[in-house]
Short mmCIF file of C-alpha atoms in Angstrom, two decimals:
data_model
loop_
_atom_site.label_atom_id
_atom_site.label_comp_id
_atom_site.label_asym_id
_atom_site.label_seq_id
_atom_site.Cartn_x
_atom_site.Cartn_y
_atom_site.Cartn_z
CA MET A 16 -63.10 -60.58 -22.42
CA LYS A 17 -66.89 -60.36 -22.33
CA LYS A 18 -69.12 -63.27 -23.38
CA THR A 19 -72.82 -63.09 -24.23
CA ILE A 20 -75.35 -65.89 -24.47
CA ILE A 21 -78.88 -65.54 -25.82
CA VAL A 22 -80.97 -68.13 -24.01
CA PHE A 23 -83.91 -68.66 -26.36
CA SER A 24 -84.64 -72.24 -25.40
CA GLY A 25 -86.49 -73.25 -22.24
CA ASP A 26 -85.34 -76.88 -22.29
CA LEU A 27 -83.56 -78.20 -19.21
CA ASP A 28 -80.61 -79.57 -21.17
CA ARG A 29 -80.03 -76.40 -23.17
CA ALA A 30 -80.49 -74.19 -20.10
CA MET A 31 -77.88 -76.27 -18.27
CA ALA A 32 -75.45 -75.94 -21.18
CA ALA A 33 -75.96 -72.16 -21.17
CA PHE A 34 -75.28 -71.81 -17.45
CA ILE A 35 -72.32 -74.21 -17.46
CA ILE A 36 -70.65 -72.15 -20.20
CA ALA A 37 -71.58 -68.86 -18.51
CA ASN A 38 -70.35 -69.95 -15.07
CA GLY A 39 -67.18 -71.39 -16.56
CA ALA A 40 -66.39 -68.13 -18.32
CA ALA A 41 -67.13 -66.07 -15.20
CA ALA A 42 -64.87 -68.36 -13.15
CA MET A 43 -62.09 -67.65 -15.65
CA GLY A 44 -62.54 -63.92 -15.09
CA ASP A 45 -64.78 -62.99 -18.01
CA ASP A 46 -67.72 -60.59 -17.85
CA VAL A 47 -70.78 -62.56 -18.89
CA THR A 48 -74.19 -61.35 -20.03
CA MET A 49 -77.09 -63.76 -20.51
CA PHE A 50 -80.10 -62.50 -22.45
CA PHE A 51 -83.27 -64.56 -21.86
CA THR A 52 -85.94 -64.45 -24.51
CA PHE A 53 -89.01 -66.45 -25.64
CA TRP A 54 -89.07 -69.90 -23.95
CA GLY A 55 -85.86 -69.04 -22.12
CA LEU A 56 -87.88 -66.72 -19.90
CA ASN A 57 -89.47 -69.78 -18.28
CA ILE A 58 -86.12 -70.68 -16.73
CA LEU A 59 -86.32 -67.55 -14.60
CA ARG A 60 -89.96 -67.70 -13.54
CA LYS A 61 -90.70 -67.97 -9.83
CA PRO A 62 -91.93 -71.47 -8.98
CA GLU A 63 -94.95 -70.20 -7.08
CA LYS A 64 -98.06 -68.75 -8.72
CA VAL A 65 -98.05 -64.94 -8.65
CA LYS A 66 -101.38 -63.11 -8.85
CA VAL A 67 -101.24 -60.85 -11.89
CA LYS A 68 -104.06 -59.53 -14.09
CA LYS A 69 -103.66 -60.81 -17.64
CA GLY A 70 -105.51 -61.06 -20.92
CA PHE A 71 -106.97 -64.45 -21.83
CA LEU A 72 -104.26 -65.53 -24.27
CA GLN A 73 -101.45 -64.40 -21.96
CA ALA A 74 -103.05 -66.29 -19.09
CA MET A 75 -103.20 -69.40 -21.34
CA PHE A 76 -99.51 -69.08 -22.22
CA GLY A 77 -98.61 -68.52 -18.59
CA TRP A 78 -100.60 -71.57 -17.55
CA MET A 79 -99.14 -73.86 -20.21
CA MET A 80 -95.49 -72.90 -19.85
CA PRO A 81 -93.28 -74.34 -17.10
CA ARG A 82 -92.86 -72.21 -13.99
CA GLY A 83 -89.15 -72.02 -13.32
CA ALA A 84 -85.98 -74.05 -13.49
CA GLY A 85 -87.43 -76.98 -11.54
CA LYS A 86 -90.17 -77.68 -14.08
CA LEU A 87 -88.33 -77.77 -17.39
CA GLY A 88 -88.31 -80.76 -19.73
CA LEU A 89 -85.57 -82.14 -21.96
CA SER A 90 -85.37 -81.14 -25.63
CA LYS A 91 -85.18 -84.86 -26.54
CA MET A 92 -86.41 -88.06 -24.88
CA ASN A 93 -88.44 -86.18 -22.29
CA PHE A 94 -91.29 -88.74 -22.27
CA GLY A 95 -93.64 -86.50 -20.34
CA GLY A 96 -91.01 -85.51 -17.80
CA MET A 97 -89.55 -88.97 -17.16
CA GLY A 98 -86.44 -88.15 -19.19
CA ALA A 99 -85.91 -84.96 -17.20
CA SER A 100 -86.28 -86.90 -13.94
CA MET A 101 -83.81 -89.53 -15.11
CA MET A 102 -81.33 -86.84 -16.07
CA LYS A 103 -81.70 -85.15 -12.67
CA SER A 104 -81.20 -88.48 -10.86
CA VAL A 105 -78.03 -89.17 -12.79
CA MET A 106 -76.70 -85.68 -12.14
CA LYS A 107 -77.38 -86.09 -8.43
CA GLN A 108 -75.45 -89.41 -8.41
CA LYS A 109 -72.57 -87.71 -10.21
CA ASN A 110 -72.61 -84.64 -7.97
CA VAL A 111 -73.23 -82.38 -10.96
CA ALA A 112 -74.78 -79.03 -9.99
CA THR A 113 -78.54 -78.77 -10.62
CA LEU A 114 -79.98 -75.96 -12.71
CA PRO A 115 -81.19 -73.98 -9.64
CA GLU A 116 -77.66 -74.32 -8.21
CA LEU A 117 -76.14 -73.17 -11.51
CA ILE A 118 -78.44 -70.12 -11.48
CA ALA A 119 -77.43 -69.33 -7.88
CA THR A 120 -73.76 -69.58 -8.86
CA ALA A 121 -74.37 -67.28 -11.83
CA LYS A 122 -75.81 -64.68 -9.45
CA GLU A 123 -72.89 -65.04 -7.04
CA GLN A 124 -70.46 -64.57 -9.90
CA GLU A 125 -72.37 -61.41 -10.90
CA ILE A 126 -73.33 -62.67 -14.31
CA LYS A 127 -75.68 -60.11 -15.82
CA MET A 128 -79.04 -61.77 -16.49
CA ILE A 129 -81.32 -59.74 -18.74
CA ALA A 130 -84.93 -60.70 -19.46
CA CYS A 131 -86.20 -59.58 -22.86
CA THR A 132 -89.04 -57.13 -22.29
CA MET A 133 -90.62 -57.64 -25.71
CA SER A 134 -90.94 -61.40 -25.22
CA MET A 135 -92.28 -60.84 -21.71
CA ASP A 136 -94.93 -58.57 -23.15
CA VAL A 137 -95.93 -61.07 -25.85
CA MET A 138 -95.99 -64.04 -23.49
CA GLY A 139 -97.68 -62.07 -20.76
CA ILE A 140 -94.97 -62.60 -18.17
CA THR A 141 -94.56 -59.75 -15.69
CA GLU A 142 -91.55 -58.66 -13.63
CA GLU A 143 -93.25 -59.87 -10.42
CA GLU A 144 -93.39 -63.40 -11.81
CA MET A 145 -89.64 -63.52 -12.38
CA ILE A 146 -86.94 -64.34 -9.83
CA ASP A 147 -84.99 -61.50 -8.22
CA GLY A 148 -81.75 -60.04 -9.47
CA LEU A 149 -82.65 -59.66 -13.16
CA GLU A 150 -82.39 -56.69 -15.47
CA PHE A 151 -85.09 -55.95 -18.02
CA ALA A 152 -84.21 -54.68 -21.48
CA GLY A 153 -84.57 -55.21 -25.22
CA VAL A 154 -82.60 -56.22 -28.27
CA ALA A 155 -80.63 -52.94 -28.47
CA THR A 156 -79.15 -53.64 -25.04
CA TYR A 157 -78.21 -57.15 -26.15
CA LEU A 158 -76.52 -55.80 -29.27
CA GLY A 159 -74.56 -53.26 -27.25
CA GLU A 160 -73.27 -56.06 -25.01
CA ALA A 161 -72.48 -58.34 -27.96
CA ASP A 162 -70.44 -55.60 -29.61
CA GLU A 163 -68.12 -55.60 -26.58
CA ALA A 164 -67.82 -59.40 -26.44
CA ASN A 165 -65.55 -61.86 -28.24
CA VAL A 166 -67.83 -64.89 -27.87
CA ASN A 167 -71.56 -64.64 -28.61
CA LEU A 168 -73.75 -67.73 -28.55
CA PHE A 169 -77.44 -68.38 -29.29
CA ILE A 170 -78.78 -71.36 -27.37
CA MET B 26 -69.52 -53.81 -37.40
CA LYS B 27 -70.93 -56.63 -39.48
CA LYS B 28 -73.21 -59.29 -37.96
CA THR B 29 -74.09 -62.66 -39.48
CA ILE B 30 -76.91 -65.03 -38.60
CA ILE B 31 -77.28 -68.57 -39.92
CA VAL B 32 -81.00 -69.29 -39.97
CA PHE B 33 -81.15 -73.09 -39.88
CA SER B 34 -84.51 -73.38 -38.15
CA GLY B 35 -87.83 -72.91 -39.89
CA ASP B 36 -89.85 -72.39 -36.71
CA LEU B 37 -91.89 -69.21 -36.42
CA ASP B 38 -90.48 -68.28 -33.03
CA ARG B 39 -86.84 -68.80 -34.02
CA ALA B 40 -87.35 -67.02 -37.35
CA MET B 41 -88.81 -64.04 -35.50
CA ALA B 42 -85.87 -63.97 -33.09
CA ALA B 43 -83.46 -64.00 -36.05
CA PHE B 44 -85.18 -61.10 -37.83
CA ILE B 45 -85.62 -59.06 -34.64
CA ILE B 46 -81.89 -59.28 -33.93
CA ALA B 47 -81.00 -58.64 -37.58
CA ASN B 48 -83.31 -55.63 -37.91
CA GLY B 49 -82.14 -54.25 -34.57
CA ALA B 50 -78.52 -54.45 -35.65
CA ALA B 51 -79.26 -52.86 -39.05
CA ALA B 52 -81.16 -50.05 -37.32
CA MET B 53 -78.04 -49.41 -35.22
CA GLY B 54 -75.98 -49.05 -38.39
CA ASP B 55 -74.50 -52.53 -38.69
CA ASP B 56 -74.11 -54.48 -41.93
CA VAL B 57 -76.10 -57.69 -41.52
CA THR B 58 -75.95 -60.93 -43.50
CA MET B 59 -78.50 -63.68 -42.96
CA PHE B 60 -77.70 -67.12 -44.35
CA PHE B 61 -80.75 -69.38 -44.73
CA THR B 62 -80.16 -73.10 -44.80
CA PHE B 63 -82.11 -76.37 -44.31
CA TRP B 64 -85.54 -75.67 -42.71
CA GLY B 65 -84.74 -71.96 -42.66
CA LEU B 66 -85.29 -71.91 -46.44
CA ASN B 67 -89.02 -72.41 -45.82
CA ILE B 68 -89.22 -68.94 -44.29
CA LEU B 69 -88.40 -67.45 -47.70
CA ARG B 70 -90.62 -69.62 -49.90
CA LYS B 71 -93.33 -67.89 -51.91
CA PRO B 72 -96.74 -68.63 -50.41
CA GLU B 73 -98.24 -69.67 -53.77
CA LYS B 74 -97.50 -72.96 -55.51
CA VAL B 75 -94.89 -72.54 -58.27
CA LYS B 76 -94.85 -75.09 -61.12
CA VAL B 77 -91.40 -76.67 -61.16
CA LYS B 78 -90.33 -80.09 -62.39
CA LYS B 79 -88.92 -82.14 -59.50
CA GLY B 80 -87.89 -85.66 -58.62
CA PHE B 81 -90.27 -87.67 -56.45
CA LEU B 82 -88.48 -87.20 -53.12
CA GLN B 83 -87.94 -83.48 -53.71
CA ALA B 84 -91.62 -83.09 -54.57
CA MET B 85 -92.47 -84.89 -51.29
CA PHE B 86 -90.24 -82.58 -49.28
CA GLY B 87 -91.67 -79.55 -51.05
CA TRP B 88 -95.20 -80.72 -50.36
CA MET B 89 -94.60 -81.47 -46.67
CA MET B 90 -92.68 -78.34 -45.75
CA PRO B 91 -94.42 -75.03 -44.99
CA ARG B 92 -94.62 -72.57 -47.86
CA GLY B 93 -93.41 -69.25 -46.51
CA ALA B 94 -93.43 -67.07 -43.42
CA GLY B 95 -97.20 -67.27 -43.00
CA LYS B 96 -97.27 -71.03 -42.58
CA LEU B 97 -94.61 -71.71 -39.97
CA GLY B 98 -95.26 -73.43 -36.65
CA LEU B 99 -93.80 -72.83 -33.20
CA SER B 100 -90.82 -74.89 -32.00
CA LYS B 101 -92.77 -75.69 -28.80
CA MET B 102 -96.45 -75.89 -27.93
CA ASN B 103 -97.53 -75.64 -31.56
CA PHE B 104 -100.48 -78.08 -31.14
CA GLY B 105 -101.03 -78.48 -34.86
CA GLY B 106 -100.80 -74.75 -35.54
CA MET B 107 -102.99 -73.54 -32.66
CA GLY B 108 -99.95 -72.34 -30.72
CA ALA B 109 -98.71 -70.38 -33.72
CA SER B 110 -102.18 -68.79 -34.15
CA MET B 111 -102.30 -67.86 -30.46
CA MET B 112 -98.85 -66.31 -30.71
CA LYS B 113 -99.88 -64.30 -33.77
CA SER B 114 -103.06 -63.08 -32.06
CA VAL B 115 -101.11 -61.89 -29.05
CA MET B 116 -98.55 -60.16 -31.22
CA LYS B 117 -101.33 -58.37 -33.10
CA GLN B 118 -102.84 -57.18 -29.80
CA LYS B 119 -99.45 -55.93 -28.69
CA ASN B 120 -98.66 -54.27 -32.04
CA VAL B 121 -95.56 -56.41 -32.47
CA ALA B 122 -94.44 -56.71 -36.09
CA THR B 123 -95.40 -59.98 -37.81
CA LEU B 124 -92.79 -62.14 -39.50
CA PRO B 125 -93.74 -60.97 -43.02
CA GLU B 126 -93.41 -57.38 -41.77
CA LEU B 127 -90.02 -58.17 -40.21
CA ILE B 128 -88.87 -59.65 -43.54
CA ALA B 129 -90.06 -56.53 -45.40
CA THR B 130 -88.15 -54.34 -42.93
CA ALA B 131 -85.04 -56.46 -43.41
CA LYS B 132 -85.25 -55.84 -47.15
CA GLU B 133 -85.77 -52.10 -46.67
CA GLN B 134 -82.73 -52.00 -44.39
CA GLU B 135 -80.73 -53.80 -47.09
CA ILE B 136 -79.94 -56.79 -44.96
CA LYS B 137 -78.21 -59.31 -47.21
CA MET B 138 -80.31 -62.49 -47.33
CA ILE B 139 -78.50 -65.47 -48.80
CA ALA B 140 -80.19 -68.81 -49.50
CA CYS B 141 -77.89 -71.83 -49.24
CA THR B 142 -77.70 -73.44 -52.67
CA MET B 143 -76.63 -76.84 -51.39
CA SER B 144 -79.66 -77.11 -49.08
CA MET B 145 -81.92 -75.90 -51.89
CA ASP B 146 -80.57 -78.66 -54.09
CA VAL B 147 -81.08 -81.35 -51.46
CA MET B 148 -84.56 -80.18 -50.52
CA GLY B 149 -85.52 -79.61 -54.13
CA ILE B 150 -86.34 -75.93 -53.69
CA THR B 151 -85.69 -73.80 -56.77
CA GLU B 152 -84.96 -70.07 -57.10
CA GLU B 153 -88.39 -69.48 -58.68
CA GLU B 154 -90.06 -70.78 -55.53
CA MET B 155 -88.30 -68.26 -53.32
CA ILE B 156 -89.29 -64.64 -52.65
CA ASP B 157 -87.50 -61.86 -54.54
CA GLY B 158 -84.42 -60.03 -53.39
CA LEU B 159 -82.33 -62.99 -52.27
CA GLU B 160 -78.79 -63.97 -53.14
CA PHE B 161 -77.83 -67.60 -53.71
CA ALA B 162 -74.53 -68.96 -52.47
CA GLY B 163 -72.79 -71.64 -50.41
CA VAL B 164 -70.88 -72.12 -47.20
CA ALA B 165 -67.70 -70.43 -48.49
CA THR B 166 -69.64 -67.20 -48.96
CA TYR B 167 -71.01 -67.49 -45.45
CA LEU B 168 -67.53 -68.02 -44.02
CA GLY B 169 -66.20 -65.00 -45.89
CA GLU B 170 -68.94 -62.85 -44.36
CA ALA B 171 -68.45 -64.30 -40.88
CA ASP B 172 -64.73 -63.50 -41.01
CA GLU B 173 -65.60 -59.82 -41.38
CA ALA B 174 -68.19 -59.85 -38.58
CA ASN B 175 -67.90 -59.46 -34.81
CA VAL B 176 -71.13 -61.27 -33.93
CA ASN B 177 -72.03 -64.59 -35.59
CA LEU B 178 -75.08 -66.54 -34.48
CA PHE B 179 -76.57 -69.90 -35.46
CA ILE B 180 -80.33 -70.00 -34.93
CA MET C 9 -58.47 -67.51 -37.98
CA LYS C 10 -59.73 -70.18 -35.62
CA LYS C 11 -63.39 -71.24 -35.59
CA THR C 12 -65.17 -73.18 -32.84
CA ILE C 13 -68.47 -75.02 -32.96
CA ILE C 14 -70.28 -76.47 -29.95
CA VAL C 15 -72.24 -79.45 -31.23
CA PHE C 16 -74.99 -79.86 -28.63
CA SER C 17 -77.59 -81.38 -30.93
CA GLY C 18 -77.56 -85.00 -32.03
CA ASP C 19 -79.93 -84.50 -34.97
CA LEU C 20 -78.72 -85.61 -38.40
CA ASP C 21 -79.55 -82.30 -40.05
CA ARG C 22 -77.85 -80.18 -37.40
CA ALA C 23 -74.83 -82.49 -37.27
CA MET C 24 -74.47 -82.17 -41.04
CA ALA C 25 -74.67 -78.38 -40.85
CA ALA C 26 -71.95 -78.39 -38.18
CA PHE C 27 -69.57 -80.55 -40.22
CA ILE C 28 -70.25 -78.71 -43.49
CA ILE C 29 -69.32 -75.42 -41.83
CA ALA C 30 -66.32 -76.96 -40.05
CA ASN C 31 -64.98 -78.66 -43.18
CA GLY C 32 -65.56 -75.55 -45.26
CA ALA C 33 -63.58 -73.44 -42.79
CA ALA C 34 -60.75 -75.99 -42.61
CA ALA C 35 -60.62 -76.11 -46.42
CA MET C 36 -60.17 -72.33 -46.39
CA GLY C 37 -57.20 -72.70 -44.05
CA ASP C 38 -58.81 -72.07 -40.68
CA ASP C 39 -58.05 -73.98 -37.49
CA VAL C 40 -61.32 -75.55 -36.37
CA THR C 41 -62.32 -76.97 -33.00
CA MET C 42 -65.58 -78.86 -32.54
CA PHE C 43 -66.78 -79.45 -28.99
CA PHE C 44 -69.35 -82.26 -28.68
CA THR C 45 -71.65 -82.18 -25.68
CA PHE C 46 -75.00 -83.68 -24.55
CA TRP C 47 -76.84 -85.26 -27.53
CA GLY C 48 -74.00 -84.27 -29.82
CA LEU C 49 -71.92 -87.05 -28.25
CA ASN C 50 -74.14 -89.59 -30.03
CA ILE C 51 -72.73 -88.47 -33.38
CA LEU C 52 -69.34 -89.84 -32.34
CA ARG C 53 -70.41 -93.13 -30.79
CA LYS C 54 -69.10 -96.31 -32.38
CA PRO C 55 -71.88 -98.10 -34.25
CA GLU C 56 -71.20 -101.44 -32.57
CA LYS C 57 -72.13 -102.28 -28.99
CA VAL C 58 -69.13 -101.96 -26.64
CA LYS C 59 -69.16 -103.93 -23.39
CA VAL C 60 -68.85 -101.46 -20.54
CA LYS C 61 -70.04 -101.71 -16.95
CA LYS C 62 -72.62 -99.02 -16.22
CA GLY C 63 -75.16 -98.00 -13.64
CA PHE C 64 -78.83 -98.66 -14.44
CA LEU C 65 -79.77 -95.14 -15.54
CA GLN C 66 -76.63 -94.73 -17.65
CA ALA C 67 -77.34 -98.08 -19.31
CA MET C 68 -80.88 -96.86 -20.06
CA PHE C 69 -79.58 -93.65 -21.63
CA GLY C 70 -77.02 -95.57 -23.62
CA TRP C 71 -79.65 -97.97 -24.84
CA MET C 72 -82.15 -95.29 -25.84
CA MET C 73 -79.76 -92.92 -27.60
CA PRO C 74 -78.62 -93.48 -31.20
CA ARG C 75 -75.29 -95.23 -31.64
CA GLY C 76 -73.32 -93.12 -34.08
CA ALA C 77 -73.68 -91.00 -37.19
CA GLY C 78 -75.58 -93.66 -39.13
CA LYS C 79 -78.47 -93.81 -36.67
CA LEU C 80 -79.43 -90.18 -36.16
CA GLY C 81 -82.87 -88.76 -36.90
CA LEU C 82 -83.92 -85.39 -38.31
CA SER C 83 -84.87 -82.55 -35.97
CA LYS C 84 -88.12 -82.10 -37.95
CA MET C 85 -90.27 -84.44 -40.07
CA ASN C 86 -88.37 -87.51 -38.97
CA PHE C 87 -91.48 -89.74 -38.87
CA GLY C 88 -89.77 -92.54 -37.00
CA GLY C 89 -86.71 -92.46 -39.21
CA MET C 90 -88.46 -92.22 -42.59
CA GLY C 91 -87.57 -88.55 -42.95
CA ALA C 92 -83.92 -89.30 -42.24
CA SER C 93 -83.96 -92.09 -44.86
CA MET C 94 -85.57 -89.78 -47.43
CA MET C 95 -82.95 -87.13 -46.72
CA LYS C 96 -80.14 -89.64 -47.12
CA SER C 97 -81.62 -90.93 -50.41
CA VAL C 98 -81.81 -87.43 -51.81
CA MET C 99 -78.27 -86.65 -50.72
CA LYS C 100 -77.04 -89.81 -52.43
CA GLN C 101 -78.79 -88.80 -55.67
CA LYS C 102 -77.22 -85.36 -55.43
CA ASN C 103 -73.76 -86.69 -54.58
CA VAL C 104 -73.74 -84.78 -51.32
CA ALA C 105 -71.31 -86.22 -48.76
CA THR C 106 -72.94 -88.33 -46.04
CA LEU C 107 -72.37 -87.59 -42.36
CA PRO C 108 -69.82 -90.43 -41.92
CA GLU C 109 -67.96 -89.05 -44.95
CA LEU C 110 -68.07 -85.54 -43.50
CA ILE C 111 -66.62 -86.86 -40.23
CA ALA C 112 -63.84 -88.65 -42.12
CA THR C 113 -63.04 -85.43 -43.99
CA ALA C 114 -62.95 -83.53 -40.70
CA LYS C 115 -60.36 -85.98 -39.39
CA GLU C 116 -58.29 -85.73 -42.57
CA GLN C 117 -58.34 -81.96 -42.28
CA GLU C 118 -57.18 -82.26 -38.67
CA ILE C 119 -60.20 -80.60 -37.20
CA LYS C 120 -59.89 -80.90 -33.43
CA MET C 121 -62.86 -82.90 -32.12
CA ILE C 122 -63.32 -82.68 -28.36
CA ALA C 123 -65.87 -84.75 -26.46
CA CYS C 124 -67.21 -83.08 -23.29
CA THR C 125 -66.17 -85.24 -20.35
CA MET C 126 -68.88 -83.93 -18.02
CA SER C 127 -71.67 -84.86 -20.46
CA MET C 128 -70.05 -88.24 -21.03
CA ASP C 129 -70.09 -88.83 -17.31
CA VAL C 130 -73.74 -87.82 -16.93
CA MET C 131 -74.91 -89.83 -19.94
CA GLY C 132 -72.73 -92.76 -19.04
CA ILE C 133 -70.78 -92.79 -22.29
CA THR C 134 -67.20 -94.02 -21.96
CA GLU C 135 -64.13 -93.32 -24.11
CA GLU C 136 -64.16 -96.92 -25.44
CA GLU C 137 -67.63 -96.34 -26.89
CA MET C 138 -66.48 -93.35 -28.94
CA ILE C 139 -64.78 -93.36 -32.34
CA ASP C 140 -61.01 -92.92 -32.51
CA GLY C 141 -59.19 -89.64 -32.89
CA LEU C 142 -61.06 -87.60 -30.29
CA GLU C 143 -59.79 -85.49 -27.42
CA PHE C 144 -61.57 -85.46 -24.07
CA ALA C 145 -61.93 -82.25 -22.10
CA GLY C 146 -64.31 -79.88 -20.35
CA VAL C 147 -65.79 -76.42 -20.64
CA ALA C 148 -62.57 -74.62 -19.66
CA THR C 149 -60.83 -76.11 -22.70
CA TYR C 150 -63.69 -74.99 -24.92
CA LEU C 151 -63.51 -71.45 -23.53
CA GLY C 152 -59.77 -71.31 -24.12
CA GLU C 153 -60.30 -72.29 -27.75
CA ALA C 154 -63.19 -69.85 -28.20
CA ASP C 155 -61.06 -66.99 -26.88
CA GLU C 156 -58.64 -67.54 -29.77
CA ALA C 157 -61.38 -67.80 -32.41
CA ASN C 158 -63.24 -65.17 -34.41
CA VAL C 159 -66.33 -67.28 -35.14
CA ASN C 160 -68.00 -69.34 -32.38
CA LEU C 161 -71.25 -71.17 -33.04
CA PHE C 162 -73.60 -73.26 -30.88
CA ILE C 163 -75.50 -75.83 -32.89
#
């Protein structure tokens, strides 16, 4: 059965939870759709700066928000990034997959990753700034997917 | 098919996400029930001060929490309200509906908006302090609605 | 019908919402499974210090994170614990069940409480540090439960 996850949050811990659930479901044979919106878009930004013409406020948002899965902080106890580093060190020790690895696995398992076009427009994030392999759509597409699914989460 | 959304958060960005999904579903012909609890109650407070007799702690909560959709902050990068102002400016530029407009649309589309009576009691928020057109009920009502729905989110 | 709740958050307010929904559903005759992961594990830690051998980073995490339901803060307006104390005072006045009482009720109602073994491993939390009556399992178990449920929430 299909599963959908709205990834609203751009925190490292919540992003990891989303991908662990999504990859787990895909491994068990489910179709999975992830819909990235608001801060969740940051998870899928390319790490390198991409030259794009933007309005002032959009440029500000783009500059202040983390660029990609390697730059995210924790939702709690981040302490300016130290918490996120600690968490990554522990995960390395424990041989837990990193977020970039989880994203790669999601692609391999053909999880559908949709970036919300309305949020992209508001936050001034363009398609060129996002990693490859995404679809771009709005809330109606999400709702169509959710109607076919038996588990729908908002993270 | 029915959709339900528990709106626990009182952040501007999460409130917008909730109403965008709810309005989208209603526009596609779904019945939608939104259940507002804890901080989510603040979204539905009247902007003006309403004279109500309260205990000390309830008065404190009432005084510290934002009064209505116009006063909410962002869950991230709020910077004392500057982030929320930036977000609103961008949305105006992009002709994206504001939160008060989204709430008005929800009412027009006859989305059922239920305020959680137990949270209201704890936070000392009375019916007179809330905008018109709401229902007042508890968790059993929510569960009854969720049982009839095929998509249930917690935001 | 079965309900599942992923309890990712370790905030007092979100934990209370999770248990109020879970207990309400169980009281109405539903099977309920709660899956505790990441910060949500802290809700189920024993309040007393348990001697366990840990690596340095795990010991740090264990030391910094709240030990059990009595020590949690609010997700908003916590003010170093003052907000949580205010909230608890109000709830006492209003005869609302406290979080430890809600957890006891959940056990009495035979709500299945599963602690996520992968998160425990990363955060260095051992079974001896957790309250009694829990099951220990991973994401595949959660997904199996969710497949049988008609309401699945992520809190």
